[in-house]
Short mmCIF file of C-alpha atoms in Angstrom, two decimals:
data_model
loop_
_atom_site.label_atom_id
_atom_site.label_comp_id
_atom_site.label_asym_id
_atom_site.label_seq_id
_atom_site.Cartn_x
_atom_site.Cartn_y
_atom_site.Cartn_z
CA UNK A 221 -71.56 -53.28 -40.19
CA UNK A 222 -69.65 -53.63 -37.00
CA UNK A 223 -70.27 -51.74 -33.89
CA UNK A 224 -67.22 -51.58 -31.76
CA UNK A 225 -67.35 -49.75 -28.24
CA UNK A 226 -64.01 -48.14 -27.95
CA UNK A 227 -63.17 -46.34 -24.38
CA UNK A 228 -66.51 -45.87 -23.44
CA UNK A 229 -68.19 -44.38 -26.70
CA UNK A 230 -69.54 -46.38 -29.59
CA UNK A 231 -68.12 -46.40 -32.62
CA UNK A 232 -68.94 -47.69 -35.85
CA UNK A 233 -66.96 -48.73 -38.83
CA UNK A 234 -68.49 -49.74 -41.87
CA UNK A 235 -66.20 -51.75 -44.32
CA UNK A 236 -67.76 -53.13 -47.43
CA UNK A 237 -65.81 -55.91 -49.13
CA UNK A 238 -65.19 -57.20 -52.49
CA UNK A 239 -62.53 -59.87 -54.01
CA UNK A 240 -59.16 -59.89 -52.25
CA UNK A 241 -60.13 -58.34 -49.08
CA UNK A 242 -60.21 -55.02 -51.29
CA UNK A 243 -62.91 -52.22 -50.46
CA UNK A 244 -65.76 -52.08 -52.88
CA UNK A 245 -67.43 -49.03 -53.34
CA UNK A 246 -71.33 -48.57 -51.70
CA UNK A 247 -73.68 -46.17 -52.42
CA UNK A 248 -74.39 -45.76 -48.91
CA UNK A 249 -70.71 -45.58 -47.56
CA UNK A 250 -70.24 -42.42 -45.54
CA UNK A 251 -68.23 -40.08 -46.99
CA UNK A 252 -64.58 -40.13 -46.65
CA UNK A 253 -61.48 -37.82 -46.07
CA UNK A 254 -58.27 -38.36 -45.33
CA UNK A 255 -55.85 -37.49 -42.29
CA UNK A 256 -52.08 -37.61 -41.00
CA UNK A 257 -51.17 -40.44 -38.84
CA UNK A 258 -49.39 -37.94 -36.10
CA UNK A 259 -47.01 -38.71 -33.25
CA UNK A 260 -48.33 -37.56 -30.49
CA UNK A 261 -48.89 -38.37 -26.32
CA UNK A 262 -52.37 -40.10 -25.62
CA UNK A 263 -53.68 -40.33 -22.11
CA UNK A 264 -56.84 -42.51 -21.15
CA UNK A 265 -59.09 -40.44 -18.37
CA UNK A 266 -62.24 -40.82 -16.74
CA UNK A 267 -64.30 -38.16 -15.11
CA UNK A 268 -65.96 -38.73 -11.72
CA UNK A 269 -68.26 -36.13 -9.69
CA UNK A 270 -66.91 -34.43 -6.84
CA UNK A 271 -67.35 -32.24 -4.21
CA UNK A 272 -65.21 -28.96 -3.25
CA UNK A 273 -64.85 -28.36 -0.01
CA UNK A 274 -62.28 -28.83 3.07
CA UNK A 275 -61.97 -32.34 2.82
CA UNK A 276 -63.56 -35.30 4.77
CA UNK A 277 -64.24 -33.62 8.44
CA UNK A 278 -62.67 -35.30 11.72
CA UNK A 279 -64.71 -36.06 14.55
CA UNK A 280 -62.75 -34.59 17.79
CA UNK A 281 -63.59 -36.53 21.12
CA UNK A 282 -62.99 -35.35 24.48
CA UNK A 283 -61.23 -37.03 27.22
CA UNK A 284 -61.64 -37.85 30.82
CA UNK A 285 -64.13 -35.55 33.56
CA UNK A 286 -65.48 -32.56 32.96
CA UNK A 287 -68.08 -30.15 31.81
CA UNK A 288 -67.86 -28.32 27.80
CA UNK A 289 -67.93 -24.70 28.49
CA UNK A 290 -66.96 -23.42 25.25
CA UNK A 291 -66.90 -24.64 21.57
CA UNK A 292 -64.68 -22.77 18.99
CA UNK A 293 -67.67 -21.15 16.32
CA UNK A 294 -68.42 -23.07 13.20
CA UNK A 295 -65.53 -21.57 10.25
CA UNK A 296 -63.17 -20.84 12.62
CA UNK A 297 -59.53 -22.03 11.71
CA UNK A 298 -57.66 -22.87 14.99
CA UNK A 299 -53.44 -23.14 15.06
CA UNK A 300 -50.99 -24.27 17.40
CA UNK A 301 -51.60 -23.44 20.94
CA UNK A 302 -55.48 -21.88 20.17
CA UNK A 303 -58.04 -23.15 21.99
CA UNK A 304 -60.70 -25.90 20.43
CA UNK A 305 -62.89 -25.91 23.36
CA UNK A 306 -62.94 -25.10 27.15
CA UNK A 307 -63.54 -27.96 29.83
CA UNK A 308 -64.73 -26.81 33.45
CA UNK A 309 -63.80 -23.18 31.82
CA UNK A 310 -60.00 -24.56 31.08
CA UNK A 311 -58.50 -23.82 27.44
CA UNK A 312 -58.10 -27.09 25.49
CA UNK A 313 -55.35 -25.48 22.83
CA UNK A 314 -54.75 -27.57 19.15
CA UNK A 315 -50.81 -29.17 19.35
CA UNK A 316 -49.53 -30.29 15.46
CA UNK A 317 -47.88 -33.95 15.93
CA UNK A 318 -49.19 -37.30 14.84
CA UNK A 319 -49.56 -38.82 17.92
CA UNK A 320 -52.19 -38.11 20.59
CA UNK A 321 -50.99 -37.64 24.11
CA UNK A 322 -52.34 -40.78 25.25
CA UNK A 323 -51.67 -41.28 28.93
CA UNK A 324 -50.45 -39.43 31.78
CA UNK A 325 -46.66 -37.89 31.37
CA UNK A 326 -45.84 -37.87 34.88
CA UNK A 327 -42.95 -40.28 35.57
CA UNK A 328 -39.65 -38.43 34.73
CA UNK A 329 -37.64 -39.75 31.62
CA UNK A 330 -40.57 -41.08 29.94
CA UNK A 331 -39.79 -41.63 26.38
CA UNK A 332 -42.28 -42.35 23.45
CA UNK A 333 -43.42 -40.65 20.52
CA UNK A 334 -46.40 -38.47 22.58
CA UNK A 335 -43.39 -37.01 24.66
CA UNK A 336 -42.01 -35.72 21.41
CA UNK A 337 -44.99 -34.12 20.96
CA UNK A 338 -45.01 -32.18 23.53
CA UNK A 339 -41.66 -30.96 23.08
CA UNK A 340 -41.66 -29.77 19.55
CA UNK A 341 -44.80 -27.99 20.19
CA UNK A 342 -43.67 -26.32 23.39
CA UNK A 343 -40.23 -25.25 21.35
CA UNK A 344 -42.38 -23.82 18.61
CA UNK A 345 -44.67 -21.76 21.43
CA UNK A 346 -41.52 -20.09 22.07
CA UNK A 347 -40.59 -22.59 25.90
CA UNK A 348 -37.06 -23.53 26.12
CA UNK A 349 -37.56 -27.32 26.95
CA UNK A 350 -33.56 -27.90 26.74
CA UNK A 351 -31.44 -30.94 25.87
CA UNK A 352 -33.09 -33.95 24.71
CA UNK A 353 -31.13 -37.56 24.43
CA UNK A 354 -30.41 -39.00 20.81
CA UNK A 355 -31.69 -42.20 19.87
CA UNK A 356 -29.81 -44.67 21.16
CA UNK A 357 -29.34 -43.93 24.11
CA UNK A 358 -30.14 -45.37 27.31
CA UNK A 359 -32.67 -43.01 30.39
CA UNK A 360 -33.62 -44.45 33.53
CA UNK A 361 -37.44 -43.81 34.91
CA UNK A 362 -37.91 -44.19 38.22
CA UNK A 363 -42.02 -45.73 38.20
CA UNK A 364 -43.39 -44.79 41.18
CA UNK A 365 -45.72 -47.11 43.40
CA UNK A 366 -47.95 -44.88 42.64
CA UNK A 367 -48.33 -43.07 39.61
CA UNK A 368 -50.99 -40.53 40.29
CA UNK A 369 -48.35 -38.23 40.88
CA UNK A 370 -44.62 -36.69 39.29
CA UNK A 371 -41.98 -38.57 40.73
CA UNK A 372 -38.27 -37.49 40.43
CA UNK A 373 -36.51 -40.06 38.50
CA UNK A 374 -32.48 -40.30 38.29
CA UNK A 375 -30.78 -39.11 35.51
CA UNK A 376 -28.24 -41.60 34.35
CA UNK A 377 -28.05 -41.07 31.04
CA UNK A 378 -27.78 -37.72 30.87
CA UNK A 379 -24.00 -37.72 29.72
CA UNK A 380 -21.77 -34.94 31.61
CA UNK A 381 -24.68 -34.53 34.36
CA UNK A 382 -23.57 -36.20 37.38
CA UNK A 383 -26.06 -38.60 39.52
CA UNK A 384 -28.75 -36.65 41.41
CA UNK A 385 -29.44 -36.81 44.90
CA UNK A 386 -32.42 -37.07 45.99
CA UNK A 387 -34.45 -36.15 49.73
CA UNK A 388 -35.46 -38.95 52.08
CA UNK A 389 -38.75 -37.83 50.87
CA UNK A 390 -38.01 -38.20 46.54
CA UNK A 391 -37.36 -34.28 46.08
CA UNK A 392 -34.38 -33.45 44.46
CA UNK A 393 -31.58 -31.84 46.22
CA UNK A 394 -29.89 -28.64 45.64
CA UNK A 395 -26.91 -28.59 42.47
CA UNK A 396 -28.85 -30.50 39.74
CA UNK A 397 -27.81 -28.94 36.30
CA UNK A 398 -29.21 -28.91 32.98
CA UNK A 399 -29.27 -31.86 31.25
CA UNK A 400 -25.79 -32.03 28.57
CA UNK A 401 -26.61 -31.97 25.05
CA UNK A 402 -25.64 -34.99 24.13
CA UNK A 403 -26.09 -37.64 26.80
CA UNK A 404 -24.34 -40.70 27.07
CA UNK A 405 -26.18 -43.92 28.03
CA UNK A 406 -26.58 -45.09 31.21
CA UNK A 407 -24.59 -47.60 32.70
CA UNK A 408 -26.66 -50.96 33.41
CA UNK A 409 -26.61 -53.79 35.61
CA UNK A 410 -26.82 -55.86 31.99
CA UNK A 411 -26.85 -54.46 28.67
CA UNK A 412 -30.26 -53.54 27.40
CA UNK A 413 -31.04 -55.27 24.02
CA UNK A 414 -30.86 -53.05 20.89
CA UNK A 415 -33.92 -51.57 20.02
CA UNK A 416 -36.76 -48.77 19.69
CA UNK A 417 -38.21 -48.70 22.88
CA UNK A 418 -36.60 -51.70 24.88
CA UNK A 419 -37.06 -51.64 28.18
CA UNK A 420 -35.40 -53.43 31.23
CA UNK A 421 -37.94 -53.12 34.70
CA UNK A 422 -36.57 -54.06 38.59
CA UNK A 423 -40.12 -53.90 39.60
CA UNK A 424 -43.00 -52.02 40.75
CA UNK A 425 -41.53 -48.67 41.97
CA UNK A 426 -37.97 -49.26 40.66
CA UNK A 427 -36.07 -48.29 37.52
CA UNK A 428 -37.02 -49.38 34.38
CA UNK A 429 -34.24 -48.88 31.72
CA UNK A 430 -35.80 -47.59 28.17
CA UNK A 431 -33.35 -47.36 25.23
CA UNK A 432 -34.65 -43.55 23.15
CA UNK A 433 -35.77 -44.29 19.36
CA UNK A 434 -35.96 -42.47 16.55
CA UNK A 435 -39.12 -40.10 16.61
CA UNK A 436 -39.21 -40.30 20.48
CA UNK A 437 -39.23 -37.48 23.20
CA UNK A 438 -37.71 -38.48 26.52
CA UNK A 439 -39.78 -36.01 29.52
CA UNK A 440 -36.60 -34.77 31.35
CA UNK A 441 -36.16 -32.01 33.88
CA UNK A 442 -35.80 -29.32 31.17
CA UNK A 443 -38.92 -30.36 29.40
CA UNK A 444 -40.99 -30.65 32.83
CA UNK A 445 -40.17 -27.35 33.75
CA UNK A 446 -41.29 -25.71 30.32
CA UNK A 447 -44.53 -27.30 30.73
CA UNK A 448 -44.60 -26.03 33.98
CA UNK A 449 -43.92 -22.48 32.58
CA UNK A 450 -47.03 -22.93 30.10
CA UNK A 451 -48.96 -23.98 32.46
CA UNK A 452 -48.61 -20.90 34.33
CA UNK A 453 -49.30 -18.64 31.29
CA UNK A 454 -52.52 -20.53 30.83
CA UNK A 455 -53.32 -19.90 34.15
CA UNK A 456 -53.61 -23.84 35.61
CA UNK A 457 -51.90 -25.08 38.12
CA UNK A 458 -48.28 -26.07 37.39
CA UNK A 459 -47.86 -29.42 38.62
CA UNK A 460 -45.71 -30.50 35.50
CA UNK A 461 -48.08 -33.17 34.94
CA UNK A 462 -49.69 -33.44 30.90
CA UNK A 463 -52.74 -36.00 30.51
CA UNK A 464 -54.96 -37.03 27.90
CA UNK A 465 -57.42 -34.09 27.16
CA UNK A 466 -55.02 -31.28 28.11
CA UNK A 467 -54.50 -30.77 24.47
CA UNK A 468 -55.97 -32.32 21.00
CA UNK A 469 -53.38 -32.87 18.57
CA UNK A 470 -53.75 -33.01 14.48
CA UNK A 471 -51.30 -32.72 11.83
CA UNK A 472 -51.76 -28.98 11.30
CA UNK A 473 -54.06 -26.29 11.32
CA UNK A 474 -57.94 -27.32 11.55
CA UNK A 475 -61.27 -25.32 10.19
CA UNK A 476 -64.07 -26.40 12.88
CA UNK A 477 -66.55 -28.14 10.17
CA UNK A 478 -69.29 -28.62 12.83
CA UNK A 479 -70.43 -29.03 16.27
CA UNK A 480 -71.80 -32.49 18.01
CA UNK A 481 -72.41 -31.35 21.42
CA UNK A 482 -73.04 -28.29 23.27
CA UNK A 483 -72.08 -26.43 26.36
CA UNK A 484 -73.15 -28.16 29.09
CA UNK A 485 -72.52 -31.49 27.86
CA UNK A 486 -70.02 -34.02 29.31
CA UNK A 487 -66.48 -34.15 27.64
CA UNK A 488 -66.08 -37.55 27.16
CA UNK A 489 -67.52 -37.69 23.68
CA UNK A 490 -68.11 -36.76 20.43
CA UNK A 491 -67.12 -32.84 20.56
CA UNK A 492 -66.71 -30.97 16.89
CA UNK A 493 -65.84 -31.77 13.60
CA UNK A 494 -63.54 -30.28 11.86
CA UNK A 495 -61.22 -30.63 8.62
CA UNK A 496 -57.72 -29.08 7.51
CA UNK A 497 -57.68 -25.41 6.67
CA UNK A 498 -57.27 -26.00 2.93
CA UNK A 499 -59.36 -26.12 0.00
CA UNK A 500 -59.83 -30.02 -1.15
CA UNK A 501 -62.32 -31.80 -3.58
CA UNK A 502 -63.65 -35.43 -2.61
CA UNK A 503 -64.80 -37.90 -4.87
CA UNK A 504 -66.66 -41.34 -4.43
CA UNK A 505 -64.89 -44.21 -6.11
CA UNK A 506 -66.13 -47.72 -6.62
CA UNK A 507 -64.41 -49.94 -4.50
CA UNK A 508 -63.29 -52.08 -7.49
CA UNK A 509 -61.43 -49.11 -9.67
CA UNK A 510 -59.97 -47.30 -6.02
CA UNK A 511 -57.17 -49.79 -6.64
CA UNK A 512 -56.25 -47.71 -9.80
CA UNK A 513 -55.81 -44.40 -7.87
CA UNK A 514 -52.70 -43.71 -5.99
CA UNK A 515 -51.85 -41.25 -3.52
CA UNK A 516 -49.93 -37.98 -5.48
CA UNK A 517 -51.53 -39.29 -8.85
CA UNK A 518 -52.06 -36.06 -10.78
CA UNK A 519 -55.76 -34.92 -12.23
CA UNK A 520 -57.56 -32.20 -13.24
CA UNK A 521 -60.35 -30.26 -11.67
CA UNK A 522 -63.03 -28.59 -13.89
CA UNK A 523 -64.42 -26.03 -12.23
CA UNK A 524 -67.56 -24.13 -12.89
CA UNK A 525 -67.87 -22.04 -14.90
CA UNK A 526 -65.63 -23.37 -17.35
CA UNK A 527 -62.12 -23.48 -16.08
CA UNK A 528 -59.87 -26.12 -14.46
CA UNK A 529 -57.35 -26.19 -12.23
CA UNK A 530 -54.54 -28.99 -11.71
CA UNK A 531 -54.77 -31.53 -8.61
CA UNK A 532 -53.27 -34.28 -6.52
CA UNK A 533 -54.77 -37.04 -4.89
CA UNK A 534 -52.96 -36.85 -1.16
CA UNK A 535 -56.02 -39.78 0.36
CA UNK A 536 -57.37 -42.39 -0.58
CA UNK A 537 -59.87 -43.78 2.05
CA UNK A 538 -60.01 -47.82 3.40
CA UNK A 539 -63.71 -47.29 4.18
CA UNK A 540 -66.11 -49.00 1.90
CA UNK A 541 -69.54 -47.26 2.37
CA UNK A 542 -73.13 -48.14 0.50
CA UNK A 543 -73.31 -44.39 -1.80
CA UNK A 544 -76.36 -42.73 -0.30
CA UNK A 545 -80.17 -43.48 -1.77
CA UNK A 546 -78.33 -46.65 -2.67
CA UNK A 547 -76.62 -48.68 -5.47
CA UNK A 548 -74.69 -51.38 -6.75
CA UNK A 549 -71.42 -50.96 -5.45
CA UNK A 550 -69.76 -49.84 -2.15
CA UNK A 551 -67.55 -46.58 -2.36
CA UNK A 552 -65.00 -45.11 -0.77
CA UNK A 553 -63.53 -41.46 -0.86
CA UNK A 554 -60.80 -39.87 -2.75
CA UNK A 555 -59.35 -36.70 -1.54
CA UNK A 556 -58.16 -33.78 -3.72
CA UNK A 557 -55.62 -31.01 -2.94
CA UNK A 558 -54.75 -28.62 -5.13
CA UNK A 559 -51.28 -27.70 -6.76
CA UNK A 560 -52.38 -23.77 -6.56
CA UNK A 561 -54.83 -23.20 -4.18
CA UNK A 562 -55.05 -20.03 -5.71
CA UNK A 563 -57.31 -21.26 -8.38
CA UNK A 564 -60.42 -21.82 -5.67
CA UNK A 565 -59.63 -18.80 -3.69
CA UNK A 566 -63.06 -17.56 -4.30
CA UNK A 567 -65.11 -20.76 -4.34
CA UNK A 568 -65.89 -22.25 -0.66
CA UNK A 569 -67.90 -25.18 -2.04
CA UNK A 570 -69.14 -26.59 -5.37
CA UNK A 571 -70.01 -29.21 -7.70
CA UNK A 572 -67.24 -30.27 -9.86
CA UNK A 573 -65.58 -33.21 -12.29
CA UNK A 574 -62.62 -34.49 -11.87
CA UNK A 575 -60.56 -36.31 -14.56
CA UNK A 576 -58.40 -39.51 -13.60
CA UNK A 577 -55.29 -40.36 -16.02
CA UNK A 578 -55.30 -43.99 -16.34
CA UNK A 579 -52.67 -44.91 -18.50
CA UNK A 580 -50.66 -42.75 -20.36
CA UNK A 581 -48.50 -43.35 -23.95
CA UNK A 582 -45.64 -40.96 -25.00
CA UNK A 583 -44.46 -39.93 -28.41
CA UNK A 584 -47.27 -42.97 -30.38
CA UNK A 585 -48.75 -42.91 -33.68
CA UNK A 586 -52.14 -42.43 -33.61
CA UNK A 587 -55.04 -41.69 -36.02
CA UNK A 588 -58.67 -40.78 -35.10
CA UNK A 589 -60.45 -43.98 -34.12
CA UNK A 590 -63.12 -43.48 -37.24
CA UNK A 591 -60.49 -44.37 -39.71
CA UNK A 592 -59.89 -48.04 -37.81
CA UNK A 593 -61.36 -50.55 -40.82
CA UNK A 594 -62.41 -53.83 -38.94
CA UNK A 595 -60.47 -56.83 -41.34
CA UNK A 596 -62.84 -60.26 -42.12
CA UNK A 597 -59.60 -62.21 -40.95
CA UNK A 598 -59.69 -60.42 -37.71
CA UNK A 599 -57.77 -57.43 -36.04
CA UNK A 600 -57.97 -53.75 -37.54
CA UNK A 601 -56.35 -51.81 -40.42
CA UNK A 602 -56.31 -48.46 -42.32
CA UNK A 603 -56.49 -47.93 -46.01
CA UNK A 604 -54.08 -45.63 -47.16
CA UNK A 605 -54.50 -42.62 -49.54
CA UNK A 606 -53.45 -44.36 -52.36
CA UNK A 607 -55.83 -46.61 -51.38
CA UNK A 608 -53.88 -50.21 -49.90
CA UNK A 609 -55.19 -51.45 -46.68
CA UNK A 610 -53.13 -51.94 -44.28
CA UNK A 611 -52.76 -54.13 -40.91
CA UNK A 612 -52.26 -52.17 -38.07
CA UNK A 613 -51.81 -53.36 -34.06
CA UNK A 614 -53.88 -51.11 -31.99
CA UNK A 615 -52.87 -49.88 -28.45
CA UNK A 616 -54.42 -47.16 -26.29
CA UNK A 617 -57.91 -45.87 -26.79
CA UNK A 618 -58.15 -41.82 -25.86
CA UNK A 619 -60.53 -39.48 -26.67
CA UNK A 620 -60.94 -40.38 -29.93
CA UNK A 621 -57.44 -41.31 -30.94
CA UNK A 622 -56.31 -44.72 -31.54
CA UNK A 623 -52.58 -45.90 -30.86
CA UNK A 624 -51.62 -47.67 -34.06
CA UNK A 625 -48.11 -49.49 -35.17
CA UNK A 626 -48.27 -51.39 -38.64
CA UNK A 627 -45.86 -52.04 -42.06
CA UNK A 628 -46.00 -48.65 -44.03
CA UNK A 629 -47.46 -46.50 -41.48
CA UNK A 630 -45.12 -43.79 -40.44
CA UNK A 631 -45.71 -40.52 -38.99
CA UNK A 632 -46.94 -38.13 -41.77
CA UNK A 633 -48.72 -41.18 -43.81
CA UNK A 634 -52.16 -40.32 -44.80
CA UNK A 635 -54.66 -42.16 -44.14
CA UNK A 636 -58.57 -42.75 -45.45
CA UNK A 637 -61.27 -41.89 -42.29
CA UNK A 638 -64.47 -41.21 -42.34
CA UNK A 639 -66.41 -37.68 -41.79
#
């Protein structure tokens, strides 16, 4: 008697033998039937224990001076241009972008990615922030000696706009216009290498010459004065000037998941937690089979209460962590979203499986793994109905059906198994 252990449930085959390598009969050989080797799709999966939930929560961290005031109340779901949390009584509204504002936007014709930010949230608030420069092209910032302040820079690459002038005392004069639509670069002392983001200083309170790249917002006159226009609907001062803390960005919508301060507390910390607004199940994978799951890999959820619902895995973490109480192998997590959240519109949270597809075969033949005869020379076969034993390769292993090619096995052939 051999016991094999076939994808992860032991099976075993008894095969008497006799002269030739034939079958001989036993008095205690189970008792046999036979089946159709079938064409069919197998799939290899393995269920896992999850969580459903809103995903992995964020920590959100305040920036610079200031006293909390306000938190937004566990469960609430905050969008674009709500307010998270109040500082010194001041609105801290949620921008979408994937780039936190991370220093002061003060100089004019600042480019960079955080400037973009600002401008595709303030267009989508309803502020007309006007013309912005393609990439490519070529904006002059005037840096200021010192930089605690807005400084008016000159607009040189503004195409059709002609060069400002500016007051002895760096405010700019009377008949500046809108920046053009689609500006032209600046003309240069020397050419500026190609390049996102190359820049070309003449010192500390000069010009420095930064080429606009793909993804990047450039902080011209249009775009100061929106932001000067929500200021004043927010009821701050309008000085023009955006700096870390005025706003906390994320990639959409966020469900506040949990408070780690209070009001009263100092802003420069740990502030909420929060995840996305949507439904998501998380599952803890050992850090040697994460390398098998991929980011939009399909699986199935299964629910309770009987029913499933179809998935995609949109994260896989880079985080090893020890699995809580302990155990042999570091973990990370696996994030779920799924394909209708429809399916979980009455379920907040629950236990649930979830069922990774390995490997997958298309259009095999395949018989049910009990009829696999283990040969004395090695390797497997199946006795037919007229009872010749065949040798058979074997492939994929799925939930009880064995892939199987071999000489005289066709789809249809029937085959001896055991009941």
């Amino acid at each position: 008697m051999i016991a094999l252990a076939l994808a992860g449930v032991a099976v075993v085959v008894t095969v008497p033998w006799g002269q030739g390598g034939r079958p001989t009969p036993s008095g205690t050989e189970p008792k046999a039937s036979t089946v159709k080797v079938v064409r069919t799709d197998l799939s290899d999966s393995r269920a896992l224990e999850g969580t459903l939930g809103y995903g992995t929560p964020q920590t959100v961290k305040g920036a610079g001076n200031g006293m909390v005031t306000w938190l937004a109340p566990v469960g609430t779901k905050v969008s674009r241009g709500k307010p998270l949390y109040r500082v010194d009584d001041t609105a801290v509204p949620v921008f979408y972008g994937s780039v936190p504002v991370y220093r002061n936007l003060t100089a004019r014709n600042t480019v960079g990615r955080d400037v973009r930010v600002i401008v595709d949230n303030l267009r989508a608030l309803g502020y007309d922030t006007g013309a912005q420069p393609s990439p490519g092209h070529v904006v002059s910032v005037k840096v200021p000696a010192d930089a605690t302040a807005p400084q008016e820079s000159e607009q040189e690459a503004l195409g059709s706009r002609a060069d400002e002038a500016t007051s002895g005392d760096g405010r700019q004069g009377s008949g500046a216009s809108a920046p053009a639509p689609d500006p032209a670069p600046a003309p240069a002392p020397a050419p500026a290498p190609a390049g996102k983001g190359t820049e070309s200083a003449e010192g500390a309170g000069g010009v420095t010459r930064v080429q606009v790249g793909s993804g990047d917002g450039v902080y011209t006159e249009s775009l100061v004065s929106a932001v000067k226009r929500w200021q004043a609907d927010r009821g701050v001062p309008s000085t023009g000037v955006i700096e870390p803390g005025d706003v906390a960005v994320f990639s959409g919508a966020v469900r506040v998941e949990g408070a780690s301060a209070q009001v009263g507390d100092p802003v420069a910390g740990a502030l909420l937690r929060v995840t996305p607004t949507a439904k998501a199940v998380t599952v803890q994978v050992d850090v040697s089979e994460a390398g098998s799951v991929k980011r939009g890999d399909r699986v199935t959820v299964r629910l309770p209460g009987g029913t499933s619902a179809a998935g995609k895995v949109t994260g896989v973490g880079t985080d090893a962590e020890q699995p809580e109480g302990g155990g042999p192998e570091s973990k990370v997590t696996v994030t779920i979203s799924f394909v209708d959240p429809r399916t979980v519109r009455k379920l907040d949270s629950a236990p649930v499986q979830v069922e990774f597809v390995s490997e997958t075969r298309d259009g095999v033949l395949a018989v049910p793994v009990t009829a696999l005869l283990a040969l004395r020379e090695g390797g497997y076969g199946l006795r037919r109905a007229d009872g010749e034993t065949v040798a058979v390769e074997t492939g994929l292993f799925a939930k009880g059906m064995v892939e199987i090619t071999g000489n005289g096995i066709t789809e249809g052939t029937r085959v001896v198994t055991s009941s």
